[in-house]
Coordinates of C-alpha atoms in Angstrom, one line a residue:
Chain A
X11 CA 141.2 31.5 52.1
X12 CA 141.8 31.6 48.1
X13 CA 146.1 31.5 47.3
X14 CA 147.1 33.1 44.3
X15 CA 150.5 33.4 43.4
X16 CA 152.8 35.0 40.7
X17 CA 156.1 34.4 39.2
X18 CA 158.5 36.3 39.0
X19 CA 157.8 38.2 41.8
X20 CA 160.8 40.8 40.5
X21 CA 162.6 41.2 37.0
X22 CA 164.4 43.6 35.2
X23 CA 165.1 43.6 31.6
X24 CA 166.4 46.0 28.7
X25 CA 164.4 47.7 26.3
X26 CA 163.2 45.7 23.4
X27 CA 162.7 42.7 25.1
X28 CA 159.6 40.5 26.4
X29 CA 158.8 39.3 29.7
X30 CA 156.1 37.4 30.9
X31 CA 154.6 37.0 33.9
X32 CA 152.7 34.1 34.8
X33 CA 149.5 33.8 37.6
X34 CA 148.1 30.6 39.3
X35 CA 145.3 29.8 41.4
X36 CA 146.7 27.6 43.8
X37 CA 143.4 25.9 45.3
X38 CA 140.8 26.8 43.7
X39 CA 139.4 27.5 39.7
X40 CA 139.5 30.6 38.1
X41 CA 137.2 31.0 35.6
X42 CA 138.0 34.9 35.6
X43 CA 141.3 36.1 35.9
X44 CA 142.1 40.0 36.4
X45 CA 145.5 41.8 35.3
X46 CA 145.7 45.2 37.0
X47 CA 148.6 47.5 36.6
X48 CA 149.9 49.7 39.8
X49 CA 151.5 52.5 39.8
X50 CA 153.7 53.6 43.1
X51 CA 151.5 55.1 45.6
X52 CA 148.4 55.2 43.0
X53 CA 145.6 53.0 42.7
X54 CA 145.4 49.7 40.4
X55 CA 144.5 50.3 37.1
X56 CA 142.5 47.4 35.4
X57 CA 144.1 46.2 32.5
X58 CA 142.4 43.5 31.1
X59 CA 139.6 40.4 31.9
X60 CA 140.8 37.0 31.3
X61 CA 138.0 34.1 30.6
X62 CA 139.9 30.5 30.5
X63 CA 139.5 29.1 26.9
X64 CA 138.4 32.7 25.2
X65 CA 140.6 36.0 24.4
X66 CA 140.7 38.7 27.1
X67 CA 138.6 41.6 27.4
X68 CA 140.9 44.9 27.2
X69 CA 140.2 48.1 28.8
X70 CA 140.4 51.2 26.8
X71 CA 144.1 52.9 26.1
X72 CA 145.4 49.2 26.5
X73 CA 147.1 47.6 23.7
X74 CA 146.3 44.1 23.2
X75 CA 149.1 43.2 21.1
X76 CA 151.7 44.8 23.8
X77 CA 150.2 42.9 26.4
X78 CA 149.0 39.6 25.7
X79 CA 147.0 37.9 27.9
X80 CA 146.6 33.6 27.9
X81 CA 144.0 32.0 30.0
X82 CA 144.5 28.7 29.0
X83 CA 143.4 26.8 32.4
X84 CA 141.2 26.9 35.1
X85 CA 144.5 27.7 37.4
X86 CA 146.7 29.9 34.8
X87 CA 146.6 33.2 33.2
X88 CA 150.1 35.1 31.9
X89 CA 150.3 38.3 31.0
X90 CA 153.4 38.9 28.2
X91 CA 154.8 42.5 28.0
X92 CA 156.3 42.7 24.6
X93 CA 159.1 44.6 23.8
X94 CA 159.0 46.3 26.7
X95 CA 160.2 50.0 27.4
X96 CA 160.8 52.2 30.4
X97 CA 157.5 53.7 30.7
X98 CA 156.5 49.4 30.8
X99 CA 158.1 49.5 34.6
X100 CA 155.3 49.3 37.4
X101 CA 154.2 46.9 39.3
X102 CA 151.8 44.3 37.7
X103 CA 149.1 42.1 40.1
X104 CA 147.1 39.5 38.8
X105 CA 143.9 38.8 40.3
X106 CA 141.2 35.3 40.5
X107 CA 137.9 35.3 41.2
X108 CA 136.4 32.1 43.3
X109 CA 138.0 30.6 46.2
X110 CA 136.1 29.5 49.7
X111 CA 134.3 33.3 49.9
X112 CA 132.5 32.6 46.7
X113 CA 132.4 33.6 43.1
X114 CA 132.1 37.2 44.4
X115 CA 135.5 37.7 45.4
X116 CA 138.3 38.7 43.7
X117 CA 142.1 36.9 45.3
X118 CA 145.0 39.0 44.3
X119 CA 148.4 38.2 43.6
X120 CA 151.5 39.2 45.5
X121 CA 152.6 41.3 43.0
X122 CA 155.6 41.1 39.7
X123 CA 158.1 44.4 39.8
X124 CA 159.1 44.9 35.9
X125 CA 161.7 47.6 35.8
X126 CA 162.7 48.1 32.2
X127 CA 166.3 49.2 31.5
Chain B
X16 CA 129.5 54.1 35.0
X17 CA 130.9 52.7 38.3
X18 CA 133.1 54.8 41.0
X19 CA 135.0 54.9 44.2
X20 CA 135.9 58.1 46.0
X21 CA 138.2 57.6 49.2
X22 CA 138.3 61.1 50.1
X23 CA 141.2 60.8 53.0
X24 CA 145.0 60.6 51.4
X25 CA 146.0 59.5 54.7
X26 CA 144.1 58.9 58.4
X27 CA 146.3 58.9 61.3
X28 CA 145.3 57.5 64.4
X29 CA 147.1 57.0 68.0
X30 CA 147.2 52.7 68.6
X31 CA 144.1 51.8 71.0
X32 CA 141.9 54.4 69.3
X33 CA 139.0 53.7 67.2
X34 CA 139.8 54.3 63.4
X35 CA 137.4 55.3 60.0
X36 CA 138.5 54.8 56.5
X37 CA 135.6 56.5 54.4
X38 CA 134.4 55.4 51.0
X39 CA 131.6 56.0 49.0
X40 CA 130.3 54.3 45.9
X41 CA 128.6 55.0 42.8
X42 CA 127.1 52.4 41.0
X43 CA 123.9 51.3 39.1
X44 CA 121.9 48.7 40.7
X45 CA 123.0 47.3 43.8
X46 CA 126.8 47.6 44.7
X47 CA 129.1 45.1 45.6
X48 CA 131.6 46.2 47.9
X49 CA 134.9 45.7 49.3
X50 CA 137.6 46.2 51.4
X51 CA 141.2 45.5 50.9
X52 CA 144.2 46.3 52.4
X53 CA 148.1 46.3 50.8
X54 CA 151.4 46.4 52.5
X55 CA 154.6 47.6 50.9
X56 CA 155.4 45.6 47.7
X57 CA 152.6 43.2 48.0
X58 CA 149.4 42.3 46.6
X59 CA 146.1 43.0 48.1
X60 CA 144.5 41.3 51.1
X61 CA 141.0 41.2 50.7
X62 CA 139.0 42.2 54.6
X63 CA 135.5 41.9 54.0
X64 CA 132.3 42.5 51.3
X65 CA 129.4 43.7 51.4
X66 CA 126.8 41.8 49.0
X67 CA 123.3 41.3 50.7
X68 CA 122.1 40.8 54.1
X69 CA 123.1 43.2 57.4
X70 CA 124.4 46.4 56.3
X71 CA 127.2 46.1 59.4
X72 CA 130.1 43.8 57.6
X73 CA 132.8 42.2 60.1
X74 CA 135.9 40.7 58.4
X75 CA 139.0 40.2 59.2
X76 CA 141.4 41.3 61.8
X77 CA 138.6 42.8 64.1
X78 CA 138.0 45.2 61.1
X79 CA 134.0 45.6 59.8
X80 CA 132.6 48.3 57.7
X81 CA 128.7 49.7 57.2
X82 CA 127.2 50.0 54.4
X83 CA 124.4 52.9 54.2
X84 CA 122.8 52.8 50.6
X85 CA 121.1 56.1 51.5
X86 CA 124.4 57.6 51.7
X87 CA 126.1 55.5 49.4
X88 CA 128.8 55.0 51.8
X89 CA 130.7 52.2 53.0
X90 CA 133.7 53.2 55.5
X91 CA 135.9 51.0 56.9
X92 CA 136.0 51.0 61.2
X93 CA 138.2 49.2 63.8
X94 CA 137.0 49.8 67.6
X95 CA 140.8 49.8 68.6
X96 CA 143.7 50.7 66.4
X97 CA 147.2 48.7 66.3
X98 CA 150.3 49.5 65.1
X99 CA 150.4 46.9 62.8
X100 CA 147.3 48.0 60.7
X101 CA 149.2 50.6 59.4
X102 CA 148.7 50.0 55.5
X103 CA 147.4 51.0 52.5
X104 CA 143.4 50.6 52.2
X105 CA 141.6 50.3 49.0
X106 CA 137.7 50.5 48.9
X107 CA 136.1 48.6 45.5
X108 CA 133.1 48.3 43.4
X109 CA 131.3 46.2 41.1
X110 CA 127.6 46.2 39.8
X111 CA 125.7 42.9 39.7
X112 CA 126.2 42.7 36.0
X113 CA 129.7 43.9 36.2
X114 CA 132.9 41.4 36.3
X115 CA 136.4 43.1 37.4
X116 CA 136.3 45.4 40.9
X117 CA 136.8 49.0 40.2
X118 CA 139.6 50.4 43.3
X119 CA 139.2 54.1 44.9
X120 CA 143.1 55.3 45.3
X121 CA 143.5 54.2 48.5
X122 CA 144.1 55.4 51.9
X123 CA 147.2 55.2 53.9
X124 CA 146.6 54.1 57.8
X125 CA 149.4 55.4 59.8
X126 CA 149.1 54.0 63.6
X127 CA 151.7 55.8 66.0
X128 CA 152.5 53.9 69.2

């Protein structure tokens, strides 16, 4: 099957500052990386779309200049909260599309925790 | 617009039973659809799709699901429960045209011994 991994899986920083949070396809391209946002014991909320070499595609009520997205190869997107805040805490998965099940399917993360002092 | 209605918080089911997840779909054009399943503080693990082809899906696990256009279902089935399947189970959706999978909210499994 597809990898996809994510670093950090935890972090916890105060108010005001950034953190960013980077995914990678480990054997396989992703032309299409996905950044969902998960509340606890709630469904993921698509966040963005992120097309290598282009600028992501935002969902509506997300702010593009809080989180900025870089899809700058085949293997790596990162997702940068800026000046984060407490209501910025959840839990953040990243997701590729490719791998040996095709184009079709979407590979997902293991998950960053960002708690925000 | 696209949508996924899981209409079961939680199934509970005794281990060696069979066990149903239900979804159902709305989409324009022809759905793609998948299963995948999440344990505590992890990502998701995807089970199986449905794109074209037989309507009964088998994926990993020993899990399979059915799609039924007419009923614009897809539900999740395992002949014999385990313990260990206890989880969170997410049913998605995207169109042909569409690129990012839209998630219902997710069922909990809970499998009692």
């Amino acid at each position: 099957g597809a990898v996809v991994s994510q670093h950090p899986s935890r972090v916890i920083c105060k108010s005001g500052t950034s953190v960013k949070i980077e995914c990678r396809s480990l054997d396989f391209q992703a032309t299409t990386m996905f950044w969902y946002r998960q509340f606890p014991k709630q469904s993921l909320m698509l966040m963005a779309t992120s097309n290598e070499g282009s600028k992501a595609t935002y969902e509506q009520g997300v702010e593009k200049d809080k989180f900025l997205i870089n899809h700058a190869s085949l293997t790596l997107s990162t997702l940068t909260v800026t000046s984060a805040h407490p209501e910025d805490s959840s839990f953040y998965i990243c997701s590729a599309r490719g791998g040996t099940s095709g184009a079709d399917t979407q590979y997902f993360g293991p998950g960053t925790r960002l708690t925000v002092l | 617009a696209q949508s996924v209605a899981q209409p079961e918080d939680q199934v509970n089911v005794a281990e060696g039973n069979p066990l149903t997840v239900k979804c159902t779909y709305s989409v324009s054009g022809n759905p793609y659809l998948f299963w995948y399943v999440q344990y505590p503080n992890r990502g998701l693990q995807f089970l199986l799709k449905y794109i074209t082809g037989d309507n009964l899906v088998k994926g990993s696990y020993g899990f399979e699901a059915e799609f039924n256009k007419s009923q614009t279902s897809f539900h999740l089935k395992k002949p014999s429960a385990l313990v260990s399947d206890s989880a969170l189970y997410f049913c998605a959706v995207r169109d042909q045209a569409g690129t990012a999978l839209i998630f219902g909210k997710g069922t909990t499994l809970s499998v009692s011994s």
